[in-house]
Structure formats: C-alpha cells, structure tokens
Amino acid sequence: MDIPFLRQPVDAQLDALTRELRAQLLAFNRELKRGKLTHLTYDKDAKTLIWHKPKGENQKVREQSFYEQLPYCDVADVFRFVNGQCHFLSALTPLQPRYAKKVANADSLMAVVIAQAMNHGNQVMARTSDIPYHVLETTYQQYLRQASLQAANDRISNAIAALPIFPHYSFDLDALYGAVDGQKFSIERPTVKARHSRKYFGRGKGVVAYTLLCNHVPLNGYLIGAHDFEAHHVFDIWYRNTSDVVPTAITGDMHSVNKANFAILHWFGPRFEPRFTNLEDQLQELYSADDPALYEKCLIRPVGQIDQQLIISEKPNIDQIVATLGLKEMTQGTLIRKLCTYTAPNPTRRAIFEFDKLIRSIYTLRYLRDPQLERNVHRSQNRVESYHQLRSTIAQVGGKKELTGRTDIGIEISNQCARLIANAIIYYNSAILSHLLTKCEASGNAKAVALITKISPAAWRHILLNGHYTFQSDKMIDLDALLAGLELG
C-alpha cells in the first residue's frame, strides 16, 4: 500500500512535525508583536485576538451579464451535446444477460435520468415528453443503478478535467482544492436512512446529500442520514473517489472537524484545511510539542503539551488502523464509532487524538499567519455552496426540494441522477468557456482571458429545465453558432 504514513519511521515524522510546529508558533508570536499580521489585532487589555476578515470580490453581476447573452437551450439538447462529447450514457449498462441485452436508446436514457433528477417521476415525464411510460419504466429498471450512474458521472468529471478551462479554475498552483459539504433534501416516503429534523424538514423526514467538489466538479457524492455527523465521512468521500481527479487539499465547514480527521487525512497524503469561524475556539485547541511554560512570554500561548511518547508506543496499533482504512475494509465512520466506545484511558484512541492535535495546531498557525490560505479555503467552500444552489434548482423543477424513491436505493439513484444532470450542465458551461478561452488566447486578448477564467460554470439561467421535453431529435448544439456575436465587455 502506497500510504505516506507507513513509509517513514514514526520518530522521523514526529521530529519533522514538531520542528515545524515550534517554528510556526514562534514565528506567529513574533509577527504578531511586530504588527506584521495586519489582518489580526491583539487586545492587550482583554488579552484576546481580533480577526479582520477581508471582503471577497463579488463576481455574480459579471457572471450574470455573461450568461444573459447566451441563447436559451433545452436541457435535453444540453444532455445530447455532453453525451456527444464524452459518451457518458454508454456507461449505463443493462442488467440483462450477455446475449439478451439490447443496445440502450440514448433518448430514453436521457428521459429517465431527467425524470428521476427533477422529481417528475416516470408518469409525469411520459405526459410531458415524447417517450412513452412503458419505455421509461423498462429503462429505469434495466439501466439505472448506483454503480452505472457513478461510472457515468466519472466520465463527465474526467472530461471536464481535460478541458482547457479546468486548470484556470484552480486558485493555488501548489494544491488542488476539494470541498466537502452536505445538503438537506426531504423525501416523500419514509425509508430506513431518512430521519426527522424539524429545522429542515418540518414534520417530514429527509436525508443529506454529501458531496466532494473540486474546481466546480462534483467528483463524488452519496446520501447519509440527517442524524449522521458529517465529519465521519470526510476521509471516505475522498478516498473512495473513483474519478481521475484527486484533490490534494480538502476544505470543509466546522461540521467536518472532529478529533481525528486532521490525523487520518495526514496519514494518507491530502491536507485537511477546514474553514474556521470562531478564532477564540481554535486558540483553545492550540498545543505545543514542548513544555507550555517555555512560551510564557508569548502573546498567544499553547493550552497543553502533545504526548509524543504515547504516539510512538502506539505506532503498531495505529499502523493496523491505517492499513484497514487503506484496504477499505472499514469506513471512517465505523472507525470513529468503535474508537468512541472505548473507555477514556484507551491508549490507541488517545494516541490518535494526540497526533491529531499536532497536525491541527500546525494548520491553525498557518491559517492565522497566511491570509491567502484563509481566502483559498473560503473560496473553495463558496464553490460547493454554488453547487448546492444548482442542485436545489434541479430538484425543485418538479415542485419540492426532495428526492424521489420508495427505498434507500431508489433515493440514492435519484441523488446520483441529479448529480449527473449538474455535471452535464457544468460540462456544457465549461465547454463554452473553453471555446472562448482558446479563441481569446489565440487572438492575444488578455482582458477577455482574465474575464473568462473568473466565470463560474455552475450556472443555469440560460438552460430551460422545465416545460415539454423533446428527446427524439437530431438537434446538436454548435458552439461556434451559439457564441457568434458574444461580447465579453
């Protein structure tokens, strides 16, 4: 197994990490005393740290003016265009035996995916499209499965990553940022996974669609219960990503933070970089590798010392846990639940938590010292919020923000269909931006290139999501004709 944590002796790893923590802690206090950290102010009377967060640039007006110039296209035409580019519908293979299966009809596949994603259902789709009900029902039973829909999503994700515009979505040359977050959806019929939540579902029940997003592309996603702690799934959704795009830094909100995620993700390579909201709470989680008494003269002092000897003595048990996670024999959520059933003095659990304190303290100091890191994390989380708006719009085409299905499997299929629609829309917009980018770079229009690279592909105002659907058509979108006469300002 190619796992970074298993390559080096634990002593060498701890020496390097403790040196970095010591250097970060001293540099932070030195820069704070000298006033070099202009985004932070230390109140000597209250002995508190005040955080001045920068205001981000609003790109909504610019994006709105760009997409308003594009002609309206039916979602079926967008689906047909994307399938012509990356052939994702061929990943939807049937369940029939080898010599009995028929070649899937692309029109019926598009219709049944849209019916599930937009909460129409097959009966409503049969009344509002040119595909009869019995064809929709047969196609749904034969072709829509979690594995096949995941493969179709991966094809679109990989195709987006191959477009010229994709590298320009990155805002850090040294890291590929992925963001994780959950989105609440109500359900019509109760299932095993559905739970009550009066805040989000009123008197009904619902689930959470947990998503990994990278450069506007939803790489992976699945449903969890509304009662599940999102932090238990951060590692799983990254490690079980089957696309070719692998984020090297994972961002999240405070729901993604627990006492082990910094350690687990560090073991496997990616950096865990959550968005902190309360500065004082994070300073209470700041530890040092040395005796805290050595930092008495510092403005910001660690609250405790990390037990390095415990980590060294428990290295064999930690290696077993790392190997189990690496072989996918256990999910992260199961691991955390098992650890939390131990008694408080359990040495293995304490060692993992001590290692987590070490990684978290280093990240906290980097986060406080570097305003650009804070902006990158903030932008990464804003992208997943934009994706949630797109998903919400797709779900509400059929009326409510809910997922259809009679069972947990049916609801998961509806969720994957909605992710497939969102992926197709993002590919369509990225193809438009890539087409314009190539033309502007060839003509040397640097101003237009700068504008294009700042536009988000998570937009839908130029796509007709509702109405009467015409699938049996040979109409294909021509980007040259579509973008003729477009002004970039």
XYZ file of C-alpha atoms in Angstrom:
489
model
C 0.000 0.000 0.000
C 1.353 3.379 -1.006
C 0.395 5.265 2.157
C 2.707 8.158 3.198
C 2.396 7.440 6.929
C 3.740 3.891 6.513
C 6.840 4.871 4.532
C 8.910 6.533 7.291
C 9.646 5.697 10.930
C 7.362 7.486 13.347
C 10.333 9.118 15.126
C 11.455 10.898 11.963
C 7.911 12.037 11.198
C 7.369 13.403 14.697
C 10.724 15.211 14.662
C 9.851 16.994 11.416
C 6.326 17.863 12.564
C 7.380 19.121 15.991
C 10.102 21.300 14.446
C 7.509 22.808 12.120
C 5.072 23.377 14.982
C 7.753 25.052 17.098
C 8.825 27.301 14.215
C 5.224 28.231 13.379
C 4.399 29.071 16.989
C 7.444 31.298 17.486
C 7.044 32.990 14.098
C 3.351 33.676 14.756
C 4.012 35.378 18.088
C 6.986 37.308 16.684
C 4.977 38.624 13.723
C 2.009 39.429 15.964
C 4.178 41.511 18.335
C 5.750 43.424 15.444
C 2.380 44.157 13.841
C 3.173 42.313 10.613
C -0.114 40.413 10.719
C -2.334 43.276 9.579
C -5.442 41.060 9.500
C -5.060 40.342 13.232
C -5.163 42.689 16.214
C -4.210 41.734 19.761
C -6.187 43.443 22.531
C -3.733 43.708 25.443
C -6.423 44.637 27.968
C -8.797 41.788 27.175
C -5.930 39.527 26.055
C -7.903 38.417 23.025
C -7.164 38.205 19.325
C -9.387 40.126 16.897
C -9.716 38.804 13.358
C -10.346 41.224 10.475
C -11.737 39.121 7.637
C -11.311 40.538 4.120
C -14.320 41.094 1.894
C -14.312 38.979 -1.238
C -14.917 40.302 -4.725
C -18.492 39.832 -5.938
C -18.472 38.037 -9.297
C -22.251 37.468 -9.521
C -23.005 40.564 -11.605
C -20.237 39.751 -14.082
C -21.349 36.125 -14.436
C -24.990 37.146 -14.802
C -24.213 39.575 -17.613
C -22.195 36.873 -19.413
C -24.815 34.129 -19.263
C -27.613 36.556 -20.168
C -26.027 36.925 -23.604
C -26.235 33.203 -24.337
C -29.322 31.876 -26.157
C -31.616 29.553 -24.230
C -31.092 25.818 -24.705
C -33.308 22.941 -23.655
C -31.822 20.642 -21.019
C -32.352 17.684 -23.376
C -30.208 19.405 -26.023
C -27.523 20.083 -23.395
C -27.633 16.419 -22.377
C -27.304 15.331 -26.010
C -24.365 17.697 -26.568
C -22.480 16.472 -23.489
C -23.097 12.832 -24.405
C -21.738 13.517 -27.879
C -18.535 14.857 -26.319
C -17.801 12.279 -23.608
C -20.247 9.365 -24.271
C -21.275 9.038 -20.653
C -24.580 7.304 -21.468
C -22.673 4.237 -22.667
C -21.615 3.699 -19.038
C -25.256 2.929 -18.180
C -25.094 -0.795 -18.923
C -28.157 -3.086 -18.607
C -28.777 -5.906 -16.160
C -29.841 -8.406 -18.836
C -27.649 -11.416 -19.734
C -24.874 -11.018 -22.258
C -26.723 -12.306 -25.345
C -30.170 -10.994 -24.383
C -29.446 -7.348 -23.710
C -30.383 -4.656 -26.180
C -28.496 -1.524 -27.059
C -29.760 1.299 -24.877
C -31.647 4.077 -26.577
C -29.980 7.392 -25.724
C -33.282 9.284 -25.852
C -34.995 7.034 -23.302
C -31.902 7.091 -21.069
C -31.868 10.890 -21.063
C -35.586 10.986 -20.320
C -35.472 8.606 -17.370
C -32.426 10.328 -15.817
C -34.113 13.741 -16.051
C -37.355 12.269 -14.665
C -35.565 10.988 -11.563
C -33.330 14.020 -11.073
C -36.079 16.634 -11.330
C -38.673 14.741 -9.265
C -41.044 14.323 -12.202
C -41.233 10.563 -11.986
C -41.855 8.346 -14.993
C -45.586 9.035 -15.177
C -45.219 12.819 -15.306
C -42.300 12.529 -17.739
C -44.424 10.354 -20.057
C -47.079 13.093 -20.150
C -44.608 15.938 -20.725
C -42.249 14.293 -23.238
C -42.230 12.171 -26.384
C -41.149 8.979 -24.564
C -43.989 6.594 -23.511
C -44.358 5.362 -19.939
C -43.581 1.677 -20.557
C -40.255 2.618 -22.186
C -39.334 4.860 -19.254
C -40.208 2.182 -16.699
C -38.275 -0.550 -18.518
C -35.253 1.714 -18.942
C -35.333 2.662 -15.258
C -35.423 -0.974 -14.132
C -32.688 -2.105 -16.523
C -30.158 0.727 -16.662
C -30.283 2.934 -13.559
C -28.052 1.568 -10.811
C -25.694 3.256 -8.370
C -22.588 1.725 -9.952
C -23.526 2.626 -13.530
C -24.531 6.172 -12.574
C -21.240 6.592 -10.701
C -19.350 5.476 -13.822
C -21.319 7.938 -15.967
C -20.541 10.761 -13.543
C -16.855 9.835 -13.595
C -16.757 10.086 -17.380
C -18.125 13.626 -17.296
C -15.809 14.620 -14.430
C -12.768 13.307 -16.300
C -13.912 15.062 -19.486
C -14.240 18.397 -17.651
C -10.724 17.952 -16.246
C -9.432 17.575 -19.816
C -10.918 20.898 -20.985
C -8.579 23.920 -21.398
C -10.519 25.952 -18.818
C -10.096 23.425 -15.973
C -6.569 24.466 -14.832
C -7.778 28.079 -14.616
C -10.377 27.071 -12.020
C -7.533 26.371 -9.570
C -6.547 29.289 -7.345
C -3.368 27.682 -5.977
C -0.615 26.228 -8.156
C 0.642 24.013 -5.328
C -2.675 22.435 -4.328
C -5.843 21.124 -5.933
C -8.634 22.099 -3.559
C -11.598 19.858 -2.905
C -14.541 20.913 -0.742
C -16.910 18.680 1.222
C -20.346 19.642 2.477
C -23.818 18.213 2.963
C -27.139 19.413 1.568
C -30.514 18.574 3.095
C -33.252 17.016 0.947
C -36.687 15.950 2.103
C -38.216 12.696 0.895
C -41.783 11.795 0.026
C -41.834 8.279 1.513
C -40.094 7.269 4.771
C -37.052 4.987 4.422
C -34.515 3.453 6.796
C -31.944 6.220 6.236
C -34.416 9.119 6.495
C -34.652 10.991 9.789
C -36.737 13.771 11.297
C -35.301 17.285 11.508
C -37.814 19.998 12.304
C -35.352 22.734 11.340
C -35.000 21.481 7.751
C -37.929 19.145 7.045
C -40.719 20.399 9.290
C -42.897 17.422 10.170
C -41.403 15.265 7.441
C -38.215 13.280 7.083
C -35.135 13.747 4.953
C -31.571 12.820 4.131
C -28.286 14.624 3.452
C -26.527 14.543 0.071
C -22.831 14.620 0.972
C -20.612 15.855 -1.888
C -16.925 16.213 -2.742
C -16.434 19.142 -5.142
C -13.173 20.051 -6.890
C -12.833 23.025 -9.245
C -16.645 23.218 -9.563
C -16.834 19.487 -10.465
C -18.806 17.113 -8.158
C -16.352 14.206 -8.075
C -18.180 12.027 -5.580
C -21.350 12.048 -3.553
C -23.698 9.816 -1.615
C -26.533 10.038 0.891
C -26.139 9.940 4.658
C -28.725 10.215 7.389
C -29.764 13.624 8.653
C -28.584 12.488 12.102
C -25.114 11.453 10.888
C -22.122 13.619 11.792
C -20.641 14.900 8.519
C -17.105 14.757 9.923
C -17.307 10.942 9.937
C -17.389 10.894 6.114
C -14.637 13.357 5.115
C -11.976 10.709 4.527
C -14.332 8.173 2.929
C -15.691 10.510 0.266
C -12.133 11.484 -0.739
C -10.581 8.011 -0.593
C -13.478 6.323 -2.429
C -13.454 8.851 -5.256
C -13.194 6.832 -8.498
C -12.545 9.692 -10.938
C -9.121 10.652 -12.279
C -9.188 13.995 -10.423
C -7.592 13.664 -6.970
C -7.707 16.739 -4.686
C -4.605 17.342 -2.582
C -6.301 19.628 -0.036
C -9.746 19.088 1.498
C -11.751 22.023 2.854
C -14.938 21.946 4.882
C -17.004 23.870 7.376
C -16.909 23.278 11.129
C -19.180 20.233 10.715
C -16.234 18.498 9.034
C -13.982 18.814 12.101
C -13.620 16.137 14.752
C -10.773 14.839 16.915
C -9.293 12.533 14.260
C -9.772 13.981 10.754
C -6.545 16.004 10.723
C -4.602 12.852 11.616
C -6.416 10.462 9.242
C -6.069 12.684 6.176
C -2.422 13.419 7.027
C -1.723 9.689 7.101
C -2.932 9.303 3.513
C -1.440 12.457 1.999
C -4.027 15.233 1.495
C -4.095 18.304 3.708
C -7.231 18.917 5.747
C -7.964 22.649 5.705
C -11.361 23.495 7.227
C -12.806 26.990 7.358
C -12.620 28.295 10.913
C -15.365 30.635 12.083
C -14.576 31.339 15.745
C -10.996 32.376 16.445
C -11.130 32.010 20.231
C -12.403 28.440 19.956
C -9.462 27.494 17.741
C -6.918 29.036 20.117
C -8.250 26.657 22.785
C -7.146 23.777 20.522
C -3.562 25.055 20.142
C -0.939 22.695 21.579
C 2.861 22.607 21.622
C 5.432 19.837 21.403
C 7.409 21.431 24.272
C 6.512 22.412 27.795
C 3.935 25.264 27.585
C 5.919 27.090 30.292
C 8.552 27.870 27.645
C 6.019 30.104 25.887
C 5.025 32.238 28.889
C 6.362 35.408 27.234
C 4.330 34.828 24.060
C 1.081 36.693 23.427
C -0.673 33.516 22.278
C 0.297 30.517 24.375
C -0.461 26.825 23.832
C -3.010 25.257 26.157
C -1.129 21.993 26.622
C 1.655 19.671 25.524
C 1.384 16.849 22.983
C 2.289 13.397 24.311
C 4.779 12.237 21.673
C 5.851 9.138 23.598
C 2.284 7.824 23.545
C 2.177 8.164 19.744
C 5.478 6.270 19.413
C 4.403 3.446 21.729
C 1.057 3.020 19.927
C 2.557 3.080 16.416
C 1.889 -0.673 15.766
C -1.816 -0.281 16.584
C -2.069 2.909 14.528
C -0.443 1.084 11.590
C -3.168 -1.571 11.761
C -5.854 1.111 11.650
C -4.174 2.846 8.704
C -3.888 -0.444 6.806
C -7.540 -1.287 7.487
C -8.657 2.082 6.136
C -6.299 1.764 3.176
C -7.727 -1.635 2.206
C -11.270 -0.212 2.509
C -12.166 -2.937 4.992
C -13.672 -0.329 7.291
C -15.164 3.103 6.752
C -14.001 6.150 8.650
C -17.396 6.472 10.338
C -17.208 2.901 11.662
C -13.666 3.513 12.919
C -14.633 6.648 14.853
C -17.659 4.943 16.398
C -15.520 1.993 17.519
C -12.886 4.318 18.988
C -15.511 6.265 20.895
C -16.865 3.093 22.516
C -13.536 2.601 24.294
C -13.002 3.848 27.808
C -11.335 7.249 28.228
C -7.841 5.909 29.135
C -7.631 3.721 25.990
C -4.081 4.369 24.719
C -4.741 3.851 20.995
C -7.565 6.360 20.911
C -5.525 8.852 22.938
C -2.541 8.414 20.601
C -4.671 9.145 17.516
C -6.137 12.212 19.192
C -2.655 13.395 20.233
C -1.416 13.061 16.649
C -4.490 14.987 15.515
C -3.632 17.801 17.954
C -0.177 18.047 16.375
C -1.450 18.379 12.790
C -4.324 20.658 13.797
C -2.054 23.037 15.722
C 0.271 23.389 12.715
C -2.670 24.122 10.413
C -4.218 26.617 12.855
C -0.999 28.635 12.969
C -0.640 28.531 9.167
C -4.269 29.612 8.831
C -3.745 32.574 11.168
C -0.452 33.670 9.612
C -1.457 33.427 5.943
C -4.493 35.488 4.807
C -4.213 33.934 1.330
C -4.758 30.467 2.791
C -7.893 31.723 4.536
C -9.151 33.197 1.248
C -8.452 29.970 -0.650
C -10.363 27.911 1.901
C -13.227 30.405 1.844
C -13.413 30.368 -1.957
C -13.335 26.587 -2.017
C -16.318 26.404 0.335
C -18.189 29.067 -1.626
C -17.941 26.867 -4.710
C -19.670 23.965 -3.012
C -22.407 26.369 -1.889
C -22.885 27.440 -5.525
C -23.159 23.788 -6.497
C -25.816 23.324 -3.812
C -27.835 26.134 -5.392
C -27.661 24.309 -8.725
C -28.731 21.031 -7.111
C -31.577 22.779 -5.315
C -32.798 24.314 -8.583
C -32.713 20.919 -10.323
C -34.675 19.264 -7.502
C -37.318 21.999 -7.357
C -38.206 21.727 -11.052
C -40.681 19.021 -10.042
C -42.107 21.132 -7.211
C -40.300 20.441 -3.923
C -36.683 20.193 -2.858
C -36.849 16.457 -2.360
C -35.595 13.140 -3.705
C -37.917 10.525 -5.187
C -37.833 6.812 -4.445
C -39.524 4.160 -2.346
C -36.362 2.740 -0.763
C -32.900 3.943 0.223
C -31.568 2.535 -3.058
C -34.222 4.377 -5.066
C -33.448 7.643 -3.287
C -29.716 7.163 -3.907
C -30.440 6.615 -7.619
C -32.418 9.869 -7.662
C -29.481 11.630 -5.981
C -26.974 10.261 -8.495
C -29.244 11.253 -11.407
C -29.379 14.811 -10.073
C -25.580 14.854 -9.760
C -25.382 13.624 -13.355
C -27.596 16.496 -14.545
C -25.495 19.003 -12.583
C -22.300 17.505 -14.001
C -23.677 17.776 -17.543
C -24.605 21.442 -17.033
C -21.154 22.195 -15.604
C -19.521 20.432 -18.568
C -21.669 22.406 -21.027
C -20.727 25.729 -19.430
C -17.068 24.695 -19.179
C -17.072 23.747 -22.871
C -18.408 27.215 -23.732
C -15.756 28.887 -21.574
C -13.019 26.647 -23.022
C -14.107 27.513 -26.573
C -13.939 31.232 -25.792
C -10.654 30.833 -23.903
C -8.974 29.140 -26.858
C -10.137 31.850 -29.259
C -9.089 34.721 -26.977
C -5.667 33.217 -26.262
C -5.081 32.766 -29.995
C -6.002 36.410 -30.654
C -3.976 37.691 -27.676
C -6.969 39.254 -25.889
C -5.609 39.195 -22.325
C -8.530 41.185 -20.887
C -11.080 38.689 -22.198
C -8.984 35.771 -20.925
C -8.925 37.285 -17.433
C -12.721 37.667 -17.545
C -13.394 34.137 -18.805
C -11.230 32.461 -16.163
C -13.213 34.140 -13.364
C -16.645 32.938 -14.524
C -18.191 30.010 -12.667
C -19.625 27.121 -14.712
C -22.245 26.409 -12.037
C -24.925 28.470 -13.817
C -28.300 27.551 -15.255
C -30.136 30.776 -16.190
C -29.572 30.083 -19.925
C -30.877 26.483 -19.723
C -34.581 25.590 -19.898
C -35.114 22.991 -17.181
C -38.921 22.729 -17.338
C -41.611 22.513 -19.994
C -42.253 19.903 -22.686
C -39.195 17.736 -23.319
C -38.302 16.644 -26.851
C -35.801 13.802 -26.754
C -36.341 12.213 -30.174
C -34.441 14.860 -32.080
C -31.215 15.092 -34.047
C -30.589 18.689 -32.985
C -26.983 19.265 -31.902
C -25.580 22.397 -30.281
C -22.948 24.184 -32.375
C -20.712 26.264 -30.116
C -19.467 28.460 -32.978
C -23.025 29.429 -33.919
C -24.043 29.701 -30.267
C -21.255 32.140 -29.395
C -21.419 34.230 -32.565
C -21.702 37.910 -31.681
C -20.986 37.391 -27.978
C -19.442 40.453 -26.306
C -17.074 39.941 -23.401
C -17.003 43.586 -22.382
